[in-house]
Tab-separated table of C-alpha atoms and ligand atoms in Angstrom:
chain	number	residue	atom	x	y	z
A	754	UNK	CA	12.266	-7.883	-4.997
A	755	UNK	CA	11.313	-4.476	-6.286
A	756	UNK	CA	7.575	-4.000	-6.905
A	757	UNK	CA	6.741	-1.823	-9.909
A	758	UNK	CA	3.309	-0.176	-10.312
A	759	UNK	CA	2.375	-0.037	-13.982
A	760	UNK	CA	0.134	2.947	-14.659
A	761	UNK	CA	0.619	3.355	-18.384
A	762	UNK	CA	-1.639	0.687	-19.816
A	763	UNK	CA	-0.112	0.583	-23.305
A	764	UNK	CA	-0.165	-2.550	-25.442
A	765	UNK	CA	3.520	-2.948	-24.882
A	766	UNK	CA	3.195	-2.853	-21.089
A	767	UNK	CA	0.224	-5.302	-21.043
A	768	UNK	CA	2.349	-7.607	-23.239
A	769	UNK	CA	5.189	-7.426	-20.771
A	770	UNK	CA	2.853	-8.340	-17.951
A	771	UNK	CA	1.158	-11.195	-19.933
A	772	UNK	CA	4.615	-12.582	-20.738
A	773	UNK	CA	5.624	-12.482	-17.079
A	774	UNK	CA	2.400	-14.281	-16.116
A	775	UNK	CA	2.823	-16.908	-18.791
A	776	UNK	CA	6.310	-17.590	-17.617
A	777	UNK	CA	5.659	-18.170	-13.943
A	778	UNK	CA	5.659	-14.692	-12.274
A	779	UNK	CA	2.967	-13.425	-9.964
A	780	UNK	CA	1.379	-10.091	-11.070
A	781	UNK	CA	-1.403	-8.094	-9.398
A	782	UNK	CA	-4.160	-7.385	-11.915
A	783	UNK	CA	-7.340	-5.212	-11.780
A	784	UNK	CA	-10.870	-6.686	-12.037
A	785	UNK	CA	-14.327	-5.089	-11.632
A	786	UNK	CA	-14.672	-6.671	-8.117
A	787	UNK	CA	-11.265	-6.418	-6.348
A	788	UNK	CA	-7.634	-6.641	-7.435
A	789	UNK	CA	-6.369	-10.192	-8.001
A	790	UNK	CA	-2.931	-11.790	-7.537
A	791	UNK	CA	-2.443	-13.576	-10.833
A	792	UNK	CA	-0.332	-16.498	-11.876
A	793	UNK	CA	-0.421	-19.153	-14.640
A	794	UNK	CA	-3.308	-21.436	-13.672
A	795	UNK	CA	-1.663	-24.416	-15.466
A	796	UNK	CA	1.644	-24.050	-13.653
A	797	UNK	CA	1.748	-25.474	-10.106
A	798	UNK	CA	5.058	-23.779	-9.249
A	799	UNK	CA	3.637	-20.380	-10.337
A	800	UNK	CA	0.545	-20.906	-8.134
A	801	UNK	CA	2.828	-21.857	-5.145
A	802	UNK	CA	4.186	-18.344	-5.393
A	803	UNK	CA	0.649	-16.903	-4.943
A	804	UNK	CA	0.227	-18.907	-1.745
A	805	UNK	CA	3.668	-17.742	-0.513
A	806	UNK	CA	2.957	-14.019	-1.361
A	807	UNK	CA	-0.400	-14.076	0.440
A	808	UNK	CA	0.472	-16.425	3.326
A	809	UNK	CA	-2.611	-18.388	2.217
A	810	UNK	CA	-3.488	-21.792	3.646
A	811	UNK	CA	-2.780	-24.398	0.954
A	812	UNK	CA	-6.236	-26.071	1.138
A	813	UNK	CA	-7.927	-22.874	-0.143
A	814	UNK	CA	-8.478	-23.267	-3.935
A	815	UNK	CA	-7.992	-20.487	-6.504
A	816	UNK	CA	-10.281	-19.097	-9.169
A	817	UNK	CA	-9.126	-19.476	-12.793
A	818	UNK	CA	-9.839	-16.370	-14.866
A	819	UNK	CA	-10.521	-16.603	-18.565
A	820	UNK	CA	-11.053	-13.996	-21.323
A	821	UNK	CA	-14.249	-15.666	-22.713
A	822	UNK	CA	-16.606	-18.552	-22.278
A	823	UNK	CA	-14.924	-20.632	-25.036
A	824	UNK	CA	-11.699	-20.826	-22.948
A	825	UNK	CA	-13.253	-22.988	-20.234
A	826	UNK	CA	-13.779	-25.991	-22.467
A	827	UNK	CA	-10.403	-27.632	-21.946
A	828	UNK	CA	-10.585	-27.000	-18.197
A	829	UNK	CA	-13.765	-28.883	-17.400
A	830	UNK	CA	-15.255	-32.380	-17.869
A	831	UNK	CA	-18.638	-31.152	-18.984
A	832	UNK	CA	-20.754	-27.970	-19.092
A	833	UNK	CA	-24.270	-28.567	-17.862
A	834	UNK	CA	-27.139	-26.571	-19.452
A	835	UNK	CA	-27.569	-24.659	-16.169
A	836	UNK	CA	-23.921	-23.485	-16.450
A	837	UNK	CA	-24.426	-22.516	-20.099
A	838	UNK	CA	-27.462	-20.358	-19.156
A	839	UNK	CA	-25.574	-18.617	-16.310
A	840	UNK	CA	-22.565	-17.951	-18.588
A	841	UNK	CA	-24.817	-16.469	-21.208
A	842	UNK	CA	-26.603	-14.280	-18.774
A	843	UNK	CA	-23.712	-13.089	-16.501
A	844	UNK	CA	-20.334	-13.384	-18.258
A	845	UNK	CA	-18.341	-11.301	-18.428
A	846	UNK	CA	-19.147	-10.354	-14.837
A	847	UNK	CA	-18.811	-11.008	-11.151
A	848	UNK	CA	-19.997	-14.662	-11.201
A	849	UNK	CA	-17.623	-17.577	-10.457
A	850	UNK	CA	-18.889	-21.016	-11.308
A	851	UNK	CA	-17.462	-24.330	-10.109
A	852	UNK	CA	-17.519	-27.309	-12.458
A	853	UNK	CA	-15.860	-30.805	-12.465
A	854	UNK	CA	-12.279	-30.189	-13.521
A	855	UNK	CA	-10.417	-31.837	-16.381
A	856	UNK	CA	-6.981	-33.448	-16.018
A	857	UNK	CA	-5.365	-30.293	-17.508
A	858	UNK	CA	-6.072	-28.342	-14.276
A	859	UNK	CA	-3.370	-28.993	-11.661
A	860	UNK	CA	-4.500	-30.035	-8.126
A	861	UNK	CA	-2.710	-26.911	-6.919
A	862	UNK	CA	-5.380	-24.793	-8.414
A	863	UNK	CA	-8.239	-26.621	-6.720
A	864	UNK	CA	-6.678	-27.521	-3.391
A	865	UNK	CA	-7.242	-31.155	-4.315
A	866	UNK	CA	-10.985	-30.702	-4.934
A	867	UNK	CA	-12.434	-32.241	-8.067
A	868	UNK	CA	-14.161	-29.008	-9.093
A	869	UNK	CA	-12.449	-25.936	-10.570
A	870	UNK	CA	-13.724	-22.394	-10.028
A	871	UNK	CA	-13.977	-20.305	-13.211
A	872	UNK	CA	-14.625	-16.605	-13.843
A	873	UNK	CA	-14.648	-14.278	-16.864
A	874	UNK	CA	-14.152	-10.672	-15.479
A	875	UNK	CA	-15.958	-7.719	-16.887
A	876	UNK	CA	-12.920	-5.466	-16.985
A	877	UNK	CA	-11.292	-4.425	-20.272
A	878	UNK	CA	-7.698	-4.264	-19.019
A	879	UNK	CA	-8.013	-7.558	-17.261
A	880	UNK	CA	-9.432	-9.281	-20.267
A	881	UNK	CA	-6.686	-7.828	-22.503
A	882	UNK	CA	-4.139	-9.310	-20.171
A	883	UNK	CA	-5.957	-12.674	-20.134
A	884	UNK	CA	-6.094	-12.775	-23.922
A	885	UNK	CA	-2.437	-11.875	-24.264
A	886	UNK	CA	-1.361	-14.394	-21.591
A	887	UNK	CA	-3.131	-17.212	-23.489
A	888	UNK	CA	-3.434	-19.348	-20.360
A	889	UNK	CA	-6.030	-19.275	-17.586
A	890	UNK	CA	-4.880	-17.000	-14.751
A	891	UNK	CA	-5.358	-18.146	-11.170
A	892	UNK	CA	-6.081	-15.117	-9.045
A	893	UNK	CA	-7.192	-14.795	-5.419
A	894	UNK	CA	-7.790	-11.304	-4.030
A	895	UNK	CA	-4.441	-9.498	-3.858
A	896	UNK	CA	-4.337	-9.032	-0.031
A	897	UNK	CA	-2.335	-10.800	2.587
A	898	UNK	CA	-4.632	-13.618	3.899
A	899	UNK	CA	-7.066	-12.379	6.534
A	900	UNK	CA	-6.778	-8.703	5.563
A	901	UNK	CA	-9.256	-6.560	3.690
A	902	UNK	CA	-9.307	-7.196	-0.080
A	903	UNK	CA	-7.744	-4.397	-2.171
A	904	UNK	CA	-9.857	-2.168	-4.455
A	905	UNK	CA	-6.972	0.046	-5.540
A	906	UNK	CA	-3.366	-0.448	-6.723
A	907	UNK	CA	-2.167	1.442	-3.643
A	908	UNK	CA	-3.984	-1.041	-1.326
A	909	UNK	CA	-2.282	-3.903	-3.213
A	910	UNK	CA	1.056	-2.194	-2.822
A	911	UNK	CA	0.607	-1.792	0.921
A	912	UNK	CA	0.283	-5.570	1.325
A	913	UNK	CA	2.452	-6.838	-1.553
A	914	UNK	CA	5.381	-4.408	-1.784
A	915	UNK	CA	8.542	-6.528	-2.124
A	916	UNK	CA	6.656	-9.789	-2.709
A	917	UNK	CA	5.728	-9.508	-6.388
A	918	UNK	CA	7.304	-7.830	-9.458
A	919	UNK	CA	4.388	-5.919	-10.956
A	920	UNK	CA	1.033	-4.301	-10.054
A	921	UNK	CA	-1.187	-3.203	-12.984
A	922	UNK	CA	-2.947	0.008	-11.865
A	923	UNK	CA	-6.317	0.586	-13.531
A	924	UNK	CA	-7.857	2.727	-10.850
A	925	UNK	CA	-10.565	1.907	-8.314
A	926	UNK	CA	-12.606	-1.323	-8.772
A	927	UNK	CA	-16.187	-0.445	-9.653
A	928	UNK	CA	-18.039	-3.126	-7.614
A	929	UNK	CA	-15.828	-3.315	-4.549
A	930	UNK	CA	-16.709	-6.775	-3.190
A	931	UNK	CA	-15.665	-10.154	-4.593
A	932	UNK	CA	-17.598	-12.213	-7.117
A	933	UNK	CA	-20.487	-14.506	-6.257
A	934	UNK	CA	-19.160	-18.151	-6.127
A	935	UNK	CA	-21.690	-20.859	-7.170
A	936	UNK	CA	-21.495	-24.574	-7.477
A	937	UNK	CA	-23.383	-25.519	-10.659
A	938	UNK	CA	-25.030	-28.881	-11.180
A	939	UNK	CA	-27.603	-30.178	-13.736
A	940	UNK	CA	-30.371	-29.818	-11.157
A	941	UNK	CA	-29.542	-26.404	-9.689
A	942	UNK	CA	-27.133	-23.975	-8.177
A	943	UNK	CA	-25.727	-23.477	-4.684
A	944	UNK	CA	-24.335	-20.059	-3.653
A	945	UNK	CA	-21.038	-20.698	-1.764
A	946	UNK	CA	-20.118	-17.034	-1.388
A	947	UNK	CA	-22.498	-14.071	-1.921
A	948	UNK	CA	-21.285	-11.393	-4.268
A	949	UNK	CA	-21.995	-9.049	-7.172
A	950	UNK	CA	-24.595	-11.365	-8.755
A	951	UNK	CA	-27.388	-11.760	-6.259
A	952	UNK	CA	-29.661	-14.759	-5.583
A	953	UNK	CA	-32.616	-12.862	-7.103
A	954	UNK	CA	-30.565	-12.342	-10.320
A	955	UNK	CA	-29.658	-16.006	-10.506
A	956	UNK	CA	-33.295	-17.055	-9.975
A	957	UNK	CA	-34.267	-15.178	-13.053
A	958	UNK	CA	-32.111	-17.503	-15.135
A	959	UNK	CA	-32.115	-20.999	-13.448
A	960	UNK	CA	-34.369	-22.949	-11.121
A	961	UNK	CA	-33.408	-24.308	-7.702
A	962	UNK	CA	-31.012	-21.676	-6.379
A	963	UNK	CA	-30.054	-22.083	-2.688
A	964	UNK	CA	-27.422	-20.818	-0.280
A	965	UNK	CA	-24.764	-23.108	1.138
A	966	UNK	CA	-26.196	-23.951	4.610
A	967	UNK	CA	-22.926	-22.666	6.108
A	968	UNK	CA	-23.935	-19.112	5.290
A	969	UNK	CA	-26.806	-19.193	7.823
A	970	UNK	CA	-25.459	-21.751	10.335
A	971	UNK	CA	-21.765	-21.735	11.149
A	972	UNK	CA	-22.123	-25.288	12.462
A	973	UNK	CA	-21.969	-26.547	8.841
A	974	UNK	CA	-18.627	-26.893	7.014
A	975	UNK	CA	-18.557	-24.451	4.058
A	976	UNK	CA	-18.316	-25.797	0.515
A	977	UNK	CA	-15.957	-22.946	-0.407
A	978	UNK	CA	-12.948	-23.700	1.791
A	979	UNK	CA	-11.985	-19.953	1.941
A	980	UNK	CA	-15.237	-19.045	3.722
A	981	UNK	CA	-14.147	-20.684	6.991
A	982	UNK	CA	-11.219	-18.324	7.503
A	983	UNK	CA	-11.314	-15.002	9.403
A	984	UNK	CA	-11.350	-12.417	6.686
A	985	UNK	CA	-11.454	-8.784	5.890
A	986	UNK	CA	-10.528	-7.709	9.367
A	987	UNK	CA	-9.371	-4.098	9.944
A	988	UNK	CA	-6.770	-3.434	12.629
A	989	UNK	CA	-9.153	-1.810	15.130
A	990	UNK	CA	-12.158	-3.672	16.589
A	991	UNK	CA	-15.323	-2.957	14.658
A	992	UNK	CA	-19.070	-3.039	15.375
A	993	UNK	CA	-21.982	-2.475	13.054
A	994	UNK	CA	-25.550	-1.283	13.494
A	995	UNK	CA	-28.492	-1.658	11.137
A	996	UNK	CA	-31.635	0.403	11.335
A	997	UNK	CA	-33.005	3.848	10.454
A	998	UNK	CA	-30.592	6.675	10.678
A	999	UNK	CA	-32.054	8.087	13.898
A	1000	UNK	CA	-31.677	4.814	15.737
A	1001	UNK	CA	-28.240	4.131	14.315
A	1002	UNK	CA	-27.117	7.602	15.377
A	1003	UNK	CA	-28.397	7.019	18.856
A	1004	UNK	CA	-26.613	3.631	19.080
A	1005	UNK	CA	-23.399	5.257	17.864
A	1006	UNK	CA	-23.743	7.988	20.498
A	1007	UNK	CA	-24.081	5.416	23.268
A	1008	UNK	CA	-20.943	3.657	22.247
A	1009	UNK	CA	-18.962	6.868	21.665
A	1010	UNK	CA	-19.941	7.944	25.162
A	1011	UNK	CA	-18.612	4.657	26.644
A	1012	UNK	CA	-15.352	4.953	24.714
A	1013	UNK	CA	-14.586	8.385	26.173
A	1014	UNK	CA	-11.027	9.280	25.213
A	1015	UNK	CA	-10.536	6.642	22.534
A	1016	UNK	CA	-10.309	7.730	18.845
A	1017	UNK	CA	-13.239	6.426	16.783
A	1018	UNK	CA	-13.776	5.906	13.056
A	1019	UNK	CA	-17.251	5.939	11.596
A	1020	UNK	CA	-18.557	4.506	8.272
A	1021	UNK	CA	-22.057	5.949	7.826
A	1022	UNK	CA	-24.789	6.978	5.382
A	1023	UNK	CA	-25.307	10.681	4.562
A	1024	UNK	CA	-28.445	10.793	6.708
A	1025	UNK	CA	-26.670	9.386	9.763
A	1026	UNK	CA	-23.698	11.700	9.201
A	1027	UNK	CA	-26.012	14.743	9.313
A	1028	UNK	CA	-27.244	13.558	12.727
A	1029	UNK	CA	-23.732	13.041	14.172
A	1030	UNK	CA	-21.428	15.544	12.507
A	1031	UNK	CA	-22.017	18.465	14.931
A	1032	UNK	CA	-21.493	16.534	18.090
A	1033	UNK	CA	-19.019	13.757	17.307
A	1034	UNK	CA	-15.304	14.114	16.626
A	1035	UNK	CA	-13.501	11.339	14.800
A	1036	UNK	CA	-12.720	9.937	11.400
A	1037	UNK	CA	-15.847	9.886	9.190
A	1038	UNK	CA	-16.425	8.107	5.877
A	1039	UNK	CA	-19.776	8.757	4.244
A	1040	UNK	CA	-20.904	6.195	1.618
A	1041	UNK	CA	-24.193	7.297	0.160
A	1042	UNK	CA	-27.864	7.299	1.177
A	1043	UNK	CA	-29.102	5.112	4.011
A	1044	UNK	CA	-29.631	1.558	2.740
A	1045	UNK	CA	-27.615	1.958	-0.430
A	1046	UNK	CA	-25.844	-1.432	-0.683
A	1047	UNK	CA	-24.181	-0.634	-4.002
A	1048	UNK	CA	-22.505	2.539	-2.579
A	1049	UNK	CA	-21.529	0.620	0.578
A	1050	UNK	CA	-20.004	-2.259	-1.481
A	1051	UNK	CA	-18.000	0.215	-3.530
A	1052	UNK	CA	-16.489	1.945	-0.446
A	1053	UNK	CA	-16.316	-0.851	2.099
A	1054	UNK	CA	-12.763	-2.281	1.690
A	1055	UNK	CA	-11.397	1.154	0.702
A	1056	UNK	CA	-12.687	2.474	4.040
A	1057	UNK	CA	-11.199	-0.370	6.052
A	1058	UNK	CA	-7.804	0.255	4.414
A	1059	UNK	CA	-8.199	3.999	5.221
A	1060	UNK	CA	-9.113	3.394	8.861
A	1061	UNK	CA	-6.035	1.181	9.174
A	1062	UNK	CA	-3.928	4.131	8.043
A	1063	UNK	CA	-5.607	6.553	10.449
A	1064	UNK	CA	-4.591	4.391	13.389
A	1065	UNK	CA	-7.989	4.552	15.130
A	1066	UNK	CA	-8.977	2.680	18.341
A	1067	UNK	CA	-12.397	1.481	17.302
A	1068	UNK	CA	-14.676	1.410	14.284
A	1069	UNK	CA	-18.416	1.775	14.100
A	1070	UNK	CA	-20.264	1.095	10.836
A	1071	UNK	CA	-23.828	1.477	9.584
A	1072	UNK	CA	-24.891	-1.678	7.783
A	1073	UNK	CA	-27.676	-2.333	5.256
A	1074	UNK	CA	-30.484	-4.873	5.070
A	1075	UNK	CA	-29.679	-8.445	3.975
A	1076	UNK	CA	-31.255	-8.279	0.487
A	1077	UNK	CA	-29.817	-7.888	-3.021
A	1078	UNK	CA	-26.200	-6.823	-2.957
A	1079	UNK	CA	-26.647	-6.174	0.779
A	1080	UNK	CA	-26.246	-9.960	1.359
A	1081	UNK	CA	-22.690	-9.796	-0.031
A	1082	UNK	CA	-21.688	-6.645	1.779
A	1083	UNK	CA	-23.107	-7.759	5.136
A	1084	UNK	CA	-21.357	-11.122	4.752
A	1085	UNK	CA	-18.031	-9.208	4.608
A	1086	UNK	CA	-19.042	-6.734	7.307
A	1087	UNK	CA	-20.063	-9.533	9.679
A	1088	UNK	CA	-16.586	-11.037	9.331
A	1089	UNK	CA	-14.846	-7.666	9.693
A	1090	UNK	CA	-16.843	-7.173	12.899
A	1091	UNK	CA	-16.259	-10.780	14.103
A	1092	UNK	CA	-20.044	-11.087	14.235
A	1093	UNK	CA	-20.762	-7.878	16.262
A	1094	UNK	CA	-23.792	-6.699	14.229
A	1095	UNK	CA	-26.779	-5.219	16.068
A	1096	UNK	CA	-30.222	-4.417	14.608
A	1097	UNK	CA	-31.512	-1.236	16.280
B	1107	LIG	O1	-14.023	-11.328	-7.362
B	1107	LIG	C1	-13.280	-12.363	-7.114
B	1107	LIG	O2	-13.721	-13.472	-7.092
B	1107	LIG	C2	-11.793	-12.068	-6.855
B	1107	LIG	C3	-11.180	-11.507	-8.086
B	1107	LIG	C4	-9.716	-11.322	-8.014
B	1107	LIG	O3	-11.521	-12.281	-9.232
B	1107	LIG	N1	-11.126	-13.292	-6.424
B	1107	LIG	C5	-11.309	-13.802	-5.224
B	1107	LIG	O4	-10.548	-14.941	-5.005
B	1107	LIG	O5	-12.061	-13.347	-4.443
B	1107	LIG	P1	-10.333	-15.527	-3.507
B	1107	LIG	O6	-9.263	-16.616	-3.729
B	1107	LIG	O7	-9.951	-14.428	-2.587
B	1107	LIG	O8	-11.642	-16.222	-3.158
B	1107	LIG	C6	-12.126	-17.373	-3.822
B	1107	LIG	C7	-13.148	-18.162	-3.048
B	1107	LIG	C8	-12.559	-18.791	-1.855
B	1107	LIG	O9	-13.528	-18.709	-0.791
B	1107	LIG	C9	-12.320	-20.215	-2.260
B	1107	LIG	O10	-12.373	-21.105	-1.196
B	1107	LIG	C10	-13.501	-20.426	-3.218
B	1107	LIG	O11	-13.643	-19.218	-3.865
B	1107	LIG	N2	-13.215	-21.481	-4.191
B	1107	LIG	C11	-12.273	-21.489	-5.142
B	1107	LIG	N3	-12.231	-22.660	-5.873
B	1107	LIG	C12	-13.271	-23.443	-5.335
B	1107	LIG	C13	-13.786	-24.679	-5.627
B	1107	LIG	N4	-13.202	-25.477	-6.579
B	1107	LIG	N5	-14.823	-25.182	-4.876
B	1107	LIG	C14	-15.338	-24.384	-3.911
B	1107	LIG	N6	-14.898	-23.111	-3.594
B	1107	LIG	C15	-13.872	-22.615	-4.272
B	1108	LIG	MG1	-9.900	-13.295	-0.887
């Protein structure tokens, strides 16, 4: 199959894409978080094609994307007041809510679970496509399972070339990490996957917000099936350090010294770059000021893709503290590093 990248976002082209989606094709679409691999969320055969294109385990459910809050009514049994408050505060935006599903939603969308995940993206092109398609669009991140999520059409192409007919190119995703996934009940909210909407932001709108225990103790089973899989891994082994730039630079120097003739890649803040640039050779990516979780989120997946292309032997990254958006970024970084994160 030939994969076409659509860069001219005319009404005509978006209509073509919406038509393809409604009729069972898989199309990569932009969102504000990462690119998604879309298919008709009411059509089990179409969703099967998503699983095939990604090589995704079939027990891992999909998020249904809608153009507005109104569109979720036929897809759920009820909408608790907590959900209404969250939707009012955060939609359109990077918040995915799970609610008890109606019979209209195929089991293929939910991996057999009785809840369906719903999200209204804050991305004009994406919402135009969703409106034109007229059906909810199931869309996981548009990477091959286990690989970093794509934040550009080129990154989608690298994984999906030959597997899907269209990629809609709307440039780089603004946020760079996936949406926050929450289970919403009458009595509160459980964060299943940290993301663009932080715990602190949720607490300003609803009471009783907690993290899925899995996020702090891997002995628990996660409530979001996808969280148990190895994810976001770059090709080269990666380690991360968190601390002030001077200590991070020193930790980097120690590792670089041990690695001698190997080719290293370094994801660092501006401050740490200043301390290393004169003495260290290798592939540098500089994300922003030390501790800037927003800048790190924006660049994180993009950098992992870039390091894969550079064919490096090892990767060292400077992490950020576990607060605000830092929780989401460090959750991804921890997986990319297979747990090798050190506070210095
Ligand atoms: O930002 C995002 O959410 C992106 C863009 C494309 O919208 N999508 C995305 O989808 O990240 P995906 O499939 O890569 O991740 C969805 C996560 C998985 O961990 C999955 O297990 C969980 O959400 N999930 C989906 N439906 C669920 C459900 N009914 N109950 C619990 N977890 C669910
Ligand atoms: Mg994913």
